[in-house]
Coordinates of C-alpha atoms in Angstrom, one line a residue:
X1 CA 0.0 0.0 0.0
X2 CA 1.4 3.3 -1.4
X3 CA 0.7 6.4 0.6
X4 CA 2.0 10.0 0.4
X5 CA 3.5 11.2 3.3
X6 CA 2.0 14.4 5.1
X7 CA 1.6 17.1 4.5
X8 CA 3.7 20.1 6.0
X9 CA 1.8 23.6 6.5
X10 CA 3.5 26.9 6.2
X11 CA 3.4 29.2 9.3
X12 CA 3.0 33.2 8.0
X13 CA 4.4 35.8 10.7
X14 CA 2.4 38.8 10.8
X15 CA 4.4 41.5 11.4
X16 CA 2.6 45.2 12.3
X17 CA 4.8 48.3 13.5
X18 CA 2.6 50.7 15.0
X19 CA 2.9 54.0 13.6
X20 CA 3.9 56.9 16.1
X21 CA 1.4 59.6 16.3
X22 CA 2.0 63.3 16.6
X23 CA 1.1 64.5 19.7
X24 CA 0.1 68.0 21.2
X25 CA 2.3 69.4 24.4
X26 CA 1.8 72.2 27.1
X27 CA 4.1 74.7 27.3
X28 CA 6.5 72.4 29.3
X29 CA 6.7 69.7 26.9
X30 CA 7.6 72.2 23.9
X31 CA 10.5 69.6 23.3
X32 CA 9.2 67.0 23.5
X33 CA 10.0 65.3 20.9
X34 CA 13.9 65.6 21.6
X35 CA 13.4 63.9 24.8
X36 CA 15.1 60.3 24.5
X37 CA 12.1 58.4 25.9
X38 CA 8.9 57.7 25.1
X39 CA 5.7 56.9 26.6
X40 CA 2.8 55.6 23.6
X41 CA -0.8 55.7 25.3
X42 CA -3.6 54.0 23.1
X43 CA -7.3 55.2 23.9
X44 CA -10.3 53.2 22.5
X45 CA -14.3 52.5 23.3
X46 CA -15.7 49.0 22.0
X47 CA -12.9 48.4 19.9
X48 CA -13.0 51.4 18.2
X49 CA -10.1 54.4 18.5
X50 CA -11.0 57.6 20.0
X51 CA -9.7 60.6 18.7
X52 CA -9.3 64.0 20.7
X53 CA -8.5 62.7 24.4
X54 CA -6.1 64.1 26.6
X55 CA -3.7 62.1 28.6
X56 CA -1.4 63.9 31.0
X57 CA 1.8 62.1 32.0
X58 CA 3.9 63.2 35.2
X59 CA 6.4 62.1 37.9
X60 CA 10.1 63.1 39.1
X61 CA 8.9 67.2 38.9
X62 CA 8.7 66.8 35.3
X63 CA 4.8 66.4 33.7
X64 CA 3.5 66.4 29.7
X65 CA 0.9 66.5 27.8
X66 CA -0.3 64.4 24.4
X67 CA -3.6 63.9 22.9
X68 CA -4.6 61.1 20.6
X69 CA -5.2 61.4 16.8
X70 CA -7.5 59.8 14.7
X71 CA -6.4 56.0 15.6
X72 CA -6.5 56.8 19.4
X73 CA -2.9 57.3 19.8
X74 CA -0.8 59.6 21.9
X75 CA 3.3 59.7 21.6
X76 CA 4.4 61.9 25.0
X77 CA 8.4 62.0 25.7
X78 CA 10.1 62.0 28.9
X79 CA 13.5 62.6 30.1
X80 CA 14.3 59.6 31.7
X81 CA 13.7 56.1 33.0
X82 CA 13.9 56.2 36.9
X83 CA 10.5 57.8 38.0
X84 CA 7.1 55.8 38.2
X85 CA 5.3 57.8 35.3
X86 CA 1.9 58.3 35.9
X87 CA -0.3 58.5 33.0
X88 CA -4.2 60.3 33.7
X89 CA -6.6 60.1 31.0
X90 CA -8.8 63.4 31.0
X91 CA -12.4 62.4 31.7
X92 CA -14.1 66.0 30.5
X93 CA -11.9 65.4 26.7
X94 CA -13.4 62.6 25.8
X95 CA -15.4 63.2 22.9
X96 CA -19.6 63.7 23.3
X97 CA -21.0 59.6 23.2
X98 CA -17.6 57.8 24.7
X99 CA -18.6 57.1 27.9
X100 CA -16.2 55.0 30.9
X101 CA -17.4 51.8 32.1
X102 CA -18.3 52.0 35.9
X103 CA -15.0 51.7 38.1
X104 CA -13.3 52.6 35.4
X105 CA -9.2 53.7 36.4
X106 CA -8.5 57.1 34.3
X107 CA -5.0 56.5 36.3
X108 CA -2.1 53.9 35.4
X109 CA 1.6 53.5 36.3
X110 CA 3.9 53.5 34.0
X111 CA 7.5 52.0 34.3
X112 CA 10.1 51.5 31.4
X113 CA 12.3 48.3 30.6
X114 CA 15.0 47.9 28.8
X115 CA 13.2 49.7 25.5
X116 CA 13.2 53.4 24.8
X117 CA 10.0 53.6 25.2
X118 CA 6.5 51.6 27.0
X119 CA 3.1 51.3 25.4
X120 CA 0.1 51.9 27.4
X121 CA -3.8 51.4 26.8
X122 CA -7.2 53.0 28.1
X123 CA -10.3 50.7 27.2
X124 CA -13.3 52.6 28.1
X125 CA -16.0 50.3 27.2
X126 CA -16.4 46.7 29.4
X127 CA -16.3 44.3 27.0
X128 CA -20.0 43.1 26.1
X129 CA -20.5 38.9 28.2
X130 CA -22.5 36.9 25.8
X131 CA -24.6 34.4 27.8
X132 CA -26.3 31.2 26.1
X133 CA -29.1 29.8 28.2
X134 CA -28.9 26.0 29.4
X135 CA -31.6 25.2 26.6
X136 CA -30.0 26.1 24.2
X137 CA -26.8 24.5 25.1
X138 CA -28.4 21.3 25.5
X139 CA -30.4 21.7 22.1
X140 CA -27.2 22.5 20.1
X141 CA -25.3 20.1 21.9
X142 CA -27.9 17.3 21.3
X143 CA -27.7 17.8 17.3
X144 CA -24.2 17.6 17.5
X145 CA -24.6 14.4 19.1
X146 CA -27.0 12.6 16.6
X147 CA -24.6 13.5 14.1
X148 CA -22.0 11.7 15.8
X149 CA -24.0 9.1 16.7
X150 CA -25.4 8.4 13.4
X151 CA -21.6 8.5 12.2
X152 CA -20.5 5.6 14.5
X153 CA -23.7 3.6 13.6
X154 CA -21.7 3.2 10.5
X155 CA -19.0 1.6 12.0
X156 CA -20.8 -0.2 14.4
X157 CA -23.7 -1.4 12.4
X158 CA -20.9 -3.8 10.4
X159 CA -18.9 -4.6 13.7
X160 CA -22.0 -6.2 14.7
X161 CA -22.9 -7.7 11.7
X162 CA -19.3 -9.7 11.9
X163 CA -19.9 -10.7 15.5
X164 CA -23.5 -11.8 14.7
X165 CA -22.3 -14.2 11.8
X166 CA -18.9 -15.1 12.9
X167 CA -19.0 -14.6 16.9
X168 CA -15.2 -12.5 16.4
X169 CA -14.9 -9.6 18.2
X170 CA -12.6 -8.0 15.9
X171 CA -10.5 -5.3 17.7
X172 CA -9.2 -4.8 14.2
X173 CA -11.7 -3.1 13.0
X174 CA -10.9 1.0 14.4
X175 CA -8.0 0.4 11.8
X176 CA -10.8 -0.6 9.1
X177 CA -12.0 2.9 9.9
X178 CA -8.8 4.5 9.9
X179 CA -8.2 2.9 6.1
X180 CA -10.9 4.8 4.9
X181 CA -10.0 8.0 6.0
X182 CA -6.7 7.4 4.5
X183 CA -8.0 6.0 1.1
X184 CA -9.6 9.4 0.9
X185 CA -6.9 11.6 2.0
X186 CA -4.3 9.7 -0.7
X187 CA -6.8 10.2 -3.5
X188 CA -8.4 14.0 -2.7
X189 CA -4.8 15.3 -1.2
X190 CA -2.0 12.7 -2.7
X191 CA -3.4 12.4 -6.1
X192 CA -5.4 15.9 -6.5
X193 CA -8.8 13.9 -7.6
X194 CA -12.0 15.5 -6.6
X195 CA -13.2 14.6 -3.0
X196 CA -16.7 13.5 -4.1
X197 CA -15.1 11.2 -5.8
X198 CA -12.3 10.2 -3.5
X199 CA -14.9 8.9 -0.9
X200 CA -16.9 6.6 -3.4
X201 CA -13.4 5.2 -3.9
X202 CA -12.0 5.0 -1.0
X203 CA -14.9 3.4 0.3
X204 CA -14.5 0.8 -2.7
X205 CA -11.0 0.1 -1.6
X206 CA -12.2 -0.4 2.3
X207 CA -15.2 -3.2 0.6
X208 CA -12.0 -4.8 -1.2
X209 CA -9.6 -5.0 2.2
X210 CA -12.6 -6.5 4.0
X211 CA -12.7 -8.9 1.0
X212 CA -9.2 -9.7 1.3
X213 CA -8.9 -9.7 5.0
X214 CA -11.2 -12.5 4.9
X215 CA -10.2 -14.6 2.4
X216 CA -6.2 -14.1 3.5
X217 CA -6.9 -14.7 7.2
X218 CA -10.2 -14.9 8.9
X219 CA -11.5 -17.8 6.5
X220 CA -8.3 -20.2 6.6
X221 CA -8.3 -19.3 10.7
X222 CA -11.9 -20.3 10.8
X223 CA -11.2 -23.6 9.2
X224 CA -8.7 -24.5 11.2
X225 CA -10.8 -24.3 14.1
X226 CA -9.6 -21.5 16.1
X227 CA -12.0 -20.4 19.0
X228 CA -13.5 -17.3 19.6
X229 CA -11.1 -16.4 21.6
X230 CA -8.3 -17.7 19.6
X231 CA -9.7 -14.9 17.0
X232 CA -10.0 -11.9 18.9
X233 CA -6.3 -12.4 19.9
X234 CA -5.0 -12.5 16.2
X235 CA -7.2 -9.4 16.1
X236 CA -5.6 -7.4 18.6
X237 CA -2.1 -8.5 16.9
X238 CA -3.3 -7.6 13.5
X239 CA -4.6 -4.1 14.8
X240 CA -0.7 -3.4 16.3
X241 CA -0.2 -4.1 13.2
X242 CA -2.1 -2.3 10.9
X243 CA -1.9 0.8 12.9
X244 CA 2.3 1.4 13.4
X245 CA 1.8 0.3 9.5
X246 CA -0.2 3.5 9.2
X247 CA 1.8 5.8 11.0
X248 CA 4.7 4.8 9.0
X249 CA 3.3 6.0 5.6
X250 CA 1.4 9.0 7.2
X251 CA 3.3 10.0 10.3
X252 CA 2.5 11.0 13.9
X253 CA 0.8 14.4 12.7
X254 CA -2.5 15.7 11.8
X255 CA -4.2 15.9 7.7
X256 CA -6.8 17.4 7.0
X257 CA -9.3 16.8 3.9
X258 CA -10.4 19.2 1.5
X259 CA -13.4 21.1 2.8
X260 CA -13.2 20.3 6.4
X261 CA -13.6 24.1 7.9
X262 CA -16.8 25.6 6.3
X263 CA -18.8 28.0 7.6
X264 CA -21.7 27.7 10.2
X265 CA -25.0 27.8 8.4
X266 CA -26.7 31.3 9.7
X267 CA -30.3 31.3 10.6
X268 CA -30.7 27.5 12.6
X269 CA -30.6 29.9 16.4
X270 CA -28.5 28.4 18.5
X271 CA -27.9 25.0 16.7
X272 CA -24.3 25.6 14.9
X273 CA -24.2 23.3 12.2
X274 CA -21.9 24.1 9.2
X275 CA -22.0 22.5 5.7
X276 CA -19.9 19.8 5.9
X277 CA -21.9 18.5 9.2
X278 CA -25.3 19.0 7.2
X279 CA -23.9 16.8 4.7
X280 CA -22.0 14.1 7.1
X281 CA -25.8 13.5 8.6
X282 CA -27.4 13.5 5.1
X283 CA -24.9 10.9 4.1
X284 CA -25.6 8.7 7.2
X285 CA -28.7 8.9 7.0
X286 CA -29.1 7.6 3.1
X287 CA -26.4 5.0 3.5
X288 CA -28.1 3.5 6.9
X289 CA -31.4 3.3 4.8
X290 CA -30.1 1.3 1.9
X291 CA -28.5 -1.5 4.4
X292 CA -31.6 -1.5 6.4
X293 CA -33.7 -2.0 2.9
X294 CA -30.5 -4.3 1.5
X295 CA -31.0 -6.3 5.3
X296 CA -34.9 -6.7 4.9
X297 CA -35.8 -7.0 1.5
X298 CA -33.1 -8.8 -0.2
X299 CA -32.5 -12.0 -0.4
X300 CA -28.6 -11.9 0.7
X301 CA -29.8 -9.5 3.4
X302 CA -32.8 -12.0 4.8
X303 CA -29.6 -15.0 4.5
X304 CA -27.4 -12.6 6.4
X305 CA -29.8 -12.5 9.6
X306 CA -29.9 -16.1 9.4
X307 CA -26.9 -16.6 9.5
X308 CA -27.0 -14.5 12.3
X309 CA -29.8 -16.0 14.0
X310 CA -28.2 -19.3 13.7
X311 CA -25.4 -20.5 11.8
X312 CA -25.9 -24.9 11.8
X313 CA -30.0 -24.2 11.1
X314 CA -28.8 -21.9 8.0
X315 CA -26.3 -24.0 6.5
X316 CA -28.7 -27.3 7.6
X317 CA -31.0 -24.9 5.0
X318 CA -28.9 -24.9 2.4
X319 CA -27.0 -21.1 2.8
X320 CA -23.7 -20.8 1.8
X321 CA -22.7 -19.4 5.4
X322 CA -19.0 -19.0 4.2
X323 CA -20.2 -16.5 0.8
X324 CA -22.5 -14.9 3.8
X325 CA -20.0 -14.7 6.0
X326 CA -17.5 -13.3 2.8
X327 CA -20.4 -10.7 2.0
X328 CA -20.9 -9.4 5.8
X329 CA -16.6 -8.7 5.9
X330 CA -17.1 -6.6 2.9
X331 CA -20.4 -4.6 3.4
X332 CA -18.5 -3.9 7.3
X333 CA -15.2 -2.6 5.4
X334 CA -17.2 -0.5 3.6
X335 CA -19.6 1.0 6.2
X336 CA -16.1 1.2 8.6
X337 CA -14.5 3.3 5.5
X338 CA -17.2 5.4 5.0
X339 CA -17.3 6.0 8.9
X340 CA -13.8 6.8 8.8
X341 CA -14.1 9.6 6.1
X342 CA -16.7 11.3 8.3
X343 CA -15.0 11.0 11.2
X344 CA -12.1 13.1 9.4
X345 CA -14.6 15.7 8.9
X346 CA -16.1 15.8 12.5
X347 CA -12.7 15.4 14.4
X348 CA -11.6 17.5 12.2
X349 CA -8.7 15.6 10.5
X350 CA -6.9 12.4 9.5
X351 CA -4.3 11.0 11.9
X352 CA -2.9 7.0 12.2
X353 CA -4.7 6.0 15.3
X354 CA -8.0 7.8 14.8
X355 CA -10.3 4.8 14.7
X356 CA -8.7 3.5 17.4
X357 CA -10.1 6.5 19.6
X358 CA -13.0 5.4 19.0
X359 CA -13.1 1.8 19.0
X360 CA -14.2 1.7 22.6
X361 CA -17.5 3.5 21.5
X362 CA -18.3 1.8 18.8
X363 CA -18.1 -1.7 21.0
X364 CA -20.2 0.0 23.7
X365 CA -23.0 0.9 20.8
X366 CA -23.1 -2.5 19.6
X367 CA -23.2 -4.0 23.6
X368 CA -25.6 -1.5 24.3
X369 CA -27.7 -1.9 21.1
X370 CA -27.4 -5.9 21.7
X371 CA -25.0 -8.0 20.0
X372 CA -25.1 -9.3 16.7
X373 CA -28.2 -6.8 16.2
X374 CA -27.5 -4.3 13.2
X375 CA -30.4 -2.4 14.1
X376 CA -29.3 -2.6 17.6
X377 CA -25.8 -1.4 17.0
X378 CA -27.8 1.4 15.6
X379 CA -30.4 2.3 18.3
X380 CA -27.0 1.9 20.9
X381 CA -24.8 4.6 18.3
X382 CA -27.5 7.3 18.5
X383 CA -27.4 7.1 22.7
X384 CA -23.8 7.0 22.9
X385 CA -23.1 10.1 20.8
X386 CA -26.0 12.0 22.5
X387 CA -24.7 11.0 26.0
X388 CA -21.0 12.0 24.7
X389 CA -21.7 15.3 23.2
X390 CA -24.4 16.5 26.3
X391 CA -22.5 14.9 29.2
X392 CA -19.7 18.3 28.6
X393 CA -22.6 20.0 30.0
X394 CA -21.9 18.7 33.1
X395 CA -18.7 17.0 32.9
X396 CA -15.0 18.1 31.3
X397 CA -14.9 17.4 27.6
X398 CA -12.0 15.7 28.3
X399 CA -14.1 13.0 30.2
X400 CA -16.6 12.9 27.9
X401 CA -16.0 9.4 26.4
X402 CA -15.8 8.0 30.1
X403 CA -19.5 9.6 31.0
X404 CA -20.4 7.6 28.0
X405 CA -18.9 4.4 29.2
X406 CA -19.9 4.8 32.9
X407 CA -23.9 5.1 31.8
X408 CA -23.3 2.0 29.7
X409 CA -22.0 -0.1 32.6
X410 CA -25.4 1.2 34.7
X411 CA -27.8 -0.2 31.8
X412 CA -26.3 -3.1 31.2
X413 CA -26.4 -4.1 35.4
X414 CA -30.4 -3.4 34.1
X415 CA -30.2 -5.5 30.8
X416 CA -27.0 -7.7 29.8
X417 CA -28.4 -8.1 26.7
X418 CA -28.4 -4.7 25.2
X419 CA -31.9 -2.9 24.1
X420 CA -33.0 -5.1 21.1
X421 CA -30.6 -8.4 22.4
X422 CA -32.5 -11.4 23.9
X423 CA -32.2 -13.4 26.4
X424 CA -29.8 -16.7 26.0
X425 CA -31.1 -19.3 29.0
X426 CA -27.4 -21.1 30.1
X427 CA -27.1 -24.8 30.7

C-alpha cells in the first residue's frame, strides 16, 4: 500500500509596527520630541479608537501632555527612565457619546524596561459577556450528538454484523475505519482527484480489504478451528499491526481533507451546524437506509440475519454461510470506511490511530444496542453520541468518552443483553 507522506503547512508571521502619532504638548513639553524616551498611550471604546483625548503624563517634577489622533494614539516624551510615570486620561476630553465603564481607572503607572519607550492602553468600554441559556446549550449540543451518533452507527452497524455471523470480536476493525479515512486523503490530497469522488473510492478500496482480510486470514483461521477467543487475539495482533503500518506512511501528525472548515450555516438559532456536518448526517442517513432495505428485502440480506440468527440451522437450509460470512466482511469494510471519512470531517482531521479512539465507542454501541443486532448497534450509536456530546454539560470534555462508558455499565447491570438483544437461558 502506497501512501503520500504528510503534509507540511507553512506558518506566516504577521508582522505590524505601529505607527507613532504626533502628539500635542503644554508649554513644558515644547521639546518633547527631543526627549530620549517615550511613553505611547492607546485610547479606544468598544474596539473602536478615540480621537481627541487628553492624557497627561507626570512624575520626578517633570509632567506632559499628548492627545490622541485619529487612531487613538498619543506619543508623549520623557526625560528619563527612573521615576514611576503616571499616566491620567482626562475624563471632560473625551469626545460627546464615549462614555467610561463603571470603576473605570482614568490613572495607570507606568514604568520603562529595557526599550526606549513603554506602550500603554485605556479601554473605556467593558467588553460586552455573551450568555447562552442551558436550553439552548443542550439543544445544540444534542444535534451535534446525533450527528456523531449516526456517524458511528456506521461503524458499528458492520462490527455487529461480523460478530453476529462469525462470533469474532474483531479489535481490528478501528484500523478498518482509519483505512478509509486514509484512502480518501491519498486520492483527494496525494493524487489531486475531486473529493466527491475520492470517498466513493475510497470506500470501494475499504469493501476490497474487507474482502481480502477474509479470504487471507479470517476464512483459513476459521477452518482450522480457532476459537472465539483464539480470533479476537489474532485481532488485537493484526490491529498493532495495521496501525504502526499507518503511521509509518502518514506519520505522527495531523491531515486534514479538502473542505473540512466551512462556515456555520446562519439562521438555525443556536444549533451551529456548518455545511460539511449537514452533509456528514445527510450521508448517514441515506447510506443506513439502503443497508436497512438491503438487510430486509433482499435475499442476501434476509440469508445474512440467518446466519445470524443461527449458523448450523442456516447452513442445515442450504445457505452458503461461508459466501454470507465473505459478503458481511465486505459490506462492514465498507460502512467502517465510509465512517472513517466522516470521522475526518467531525474530528476535524486524519491522523494514524483515529479509529482506534473510538473503538471503545463503537463496541459500547453495539453492547448496548445488543450484539449481533444491526439495528441494535444502531439504536445503541445514537445514545452513545448524544450521551457524549451533552454529558460536557456537566462533565469536562476531556471526560466525555468515560461519562459515555460509565452510563453504559449502569444499563447493562439493568439489561446484559443490550436494548434489542435477547435473552440466551445457560445450561
Amino acid at each position: 500500500m502506497l501512501f503520500l507522506g504528510a503534509l507540511l503547512a507553512a506558518a506566516a508571521l504577521l508582522l505590524s509596527t505601529p505607527g507613532i502619532a504626533s502628539a500635542s504638548s503644554n508649554d513644558d513639553q515644547d521639546d518633547g520630541a527631543d526627549l530620549p524616551y517615550t511613553i505611547v498611550v492607546n485610547v479606544r471604546s468598544g474596539g473602536e479608537a478615540v480621537e481627541g483625548a487628553t492624557i497627561t503624563v507626570s512624575g520626578g517634577g517633570f509632567e506632559g501632555e499628548g492627545t490622541t489622533d485619529a487612531a487613538g494614539r498619543a506619543s508623549i516624551g520623557v526625560p528619563d527612565k527612573e521615576p514611576v510615570w503616571t499616566l491620567e486620561l482626562d475624563k471632560a476630553s473625551l469626545p460627546s457619546g464615549v462614555e467610561a465603564p463603571e470603576g473605570f481607572a482614568f490613572t495607570q503607572e507606568a514604568t520603562f524596561g529595557a526599550g526606549s519607550s513603554i506602550t500603554k492602553n485605556f479601554t473605556l468600554v467593558a467588553a460586552e459577556r455573551q450568555t447562552t441559556s442551558f436550553w439552548d446549550q443542550f439543544l445544540s449540543r444534542a444535534v451535534n450528538g446525533l450527528n456523531f451518533g449516526l456517524m458511528l452507527a456506521l461503524a458499528a452497524i458492520g462490527l455487529s454484523l461480523v460478530f453476529g455471523t462469525t462470533g469474532l470480536s474483531n479489535f481490528a476493525h478501528g484500523e478498518m475505519v482509519t483505512f478509509g479515512a486514509l484512502m480518501a486523503l491519498l486520492f483527494s490530497t496525494g493524487v489531486g482527484w475531486s473529493i466527491w469522488l475520492a470517498i466513493p473510492l475510497a470506500v470501494i478500496l475499504s469493501a476490497g480489504f474487507g474482502y481480502a482480510m477474509d479470504a487471507g486470514l479470517w476464512r483459513p483461521l476459521r477452518r482450522k478451528g480457532l476459537g472465539t477467543v483464539q480470533l479476537m487475539i489474532v485481532s488485537i495482533g493484526l490491529s498493532l499491526a495495521l496501525r504502526y503500518v499507518y503511521q509509518m506512511f502518514v506519520g505522527g501528525g495531523t491531515e486534514q481533507l479538502p473542505g473540512a472548515v466551512t462556515q456555520t450555516i446562519p439562521g438555525l438559532g443556536p444549533i451551529r451546524l456548518s455545511v460539511t456536518d449537514l452533509i456528514s448526517m445527510g450521508i448517514s442517513i441515506v447510506v443506513i437506509g439502503a443497508f436497512a432495505w438491503w438487510l430486509m428485502r433482499t435475499r442476501i440480506g434476509r440469508a445474512t440475519r440467518a446466519v445470524s440468527d443461527n449458523p448450523s440451522l442456516a447452513a442445515a437450509s442450504g445457505i452458503d454461510v461461508d459466501g454470507v460470512v465473505r459478503i458481511v466482511w465486505v459490506v462492514a469494510a465498507g460502512l467502517a470506511g465510509l465512517s472513517g471519512v466522516l470521522w475526518a470531517y467531525f474530528r476535524p482531521g486524519i491522523k494514524w490511530d483515529m479509529g482506534t479512539s473510538i473503538l471503545l465507542l463503537v463496541f459500547a454501541a453495539v453492547t448496548l444496542g445488543g450484539l449481533g443486532t444491526a439495528f441494535g448497534a444502531l439504536i445503541g450509536s445514537i445514545i452513545v453520541g448524544l450521551l457524549v456530546e451533552v454529558s460536557t454539560l456537566w462533565i469536562p470534555s476531556d471526560l466525555k468518552y468515560v461519562g459515555a462508558l460509565v452510563v453504559l455499565i449502569v444499563i447493562l447491570l439493568f439489561r446484559p443483553q443490550g436494548i434489542l438483544g435477547r435473552r440466551e437461558r445457560i445450561g
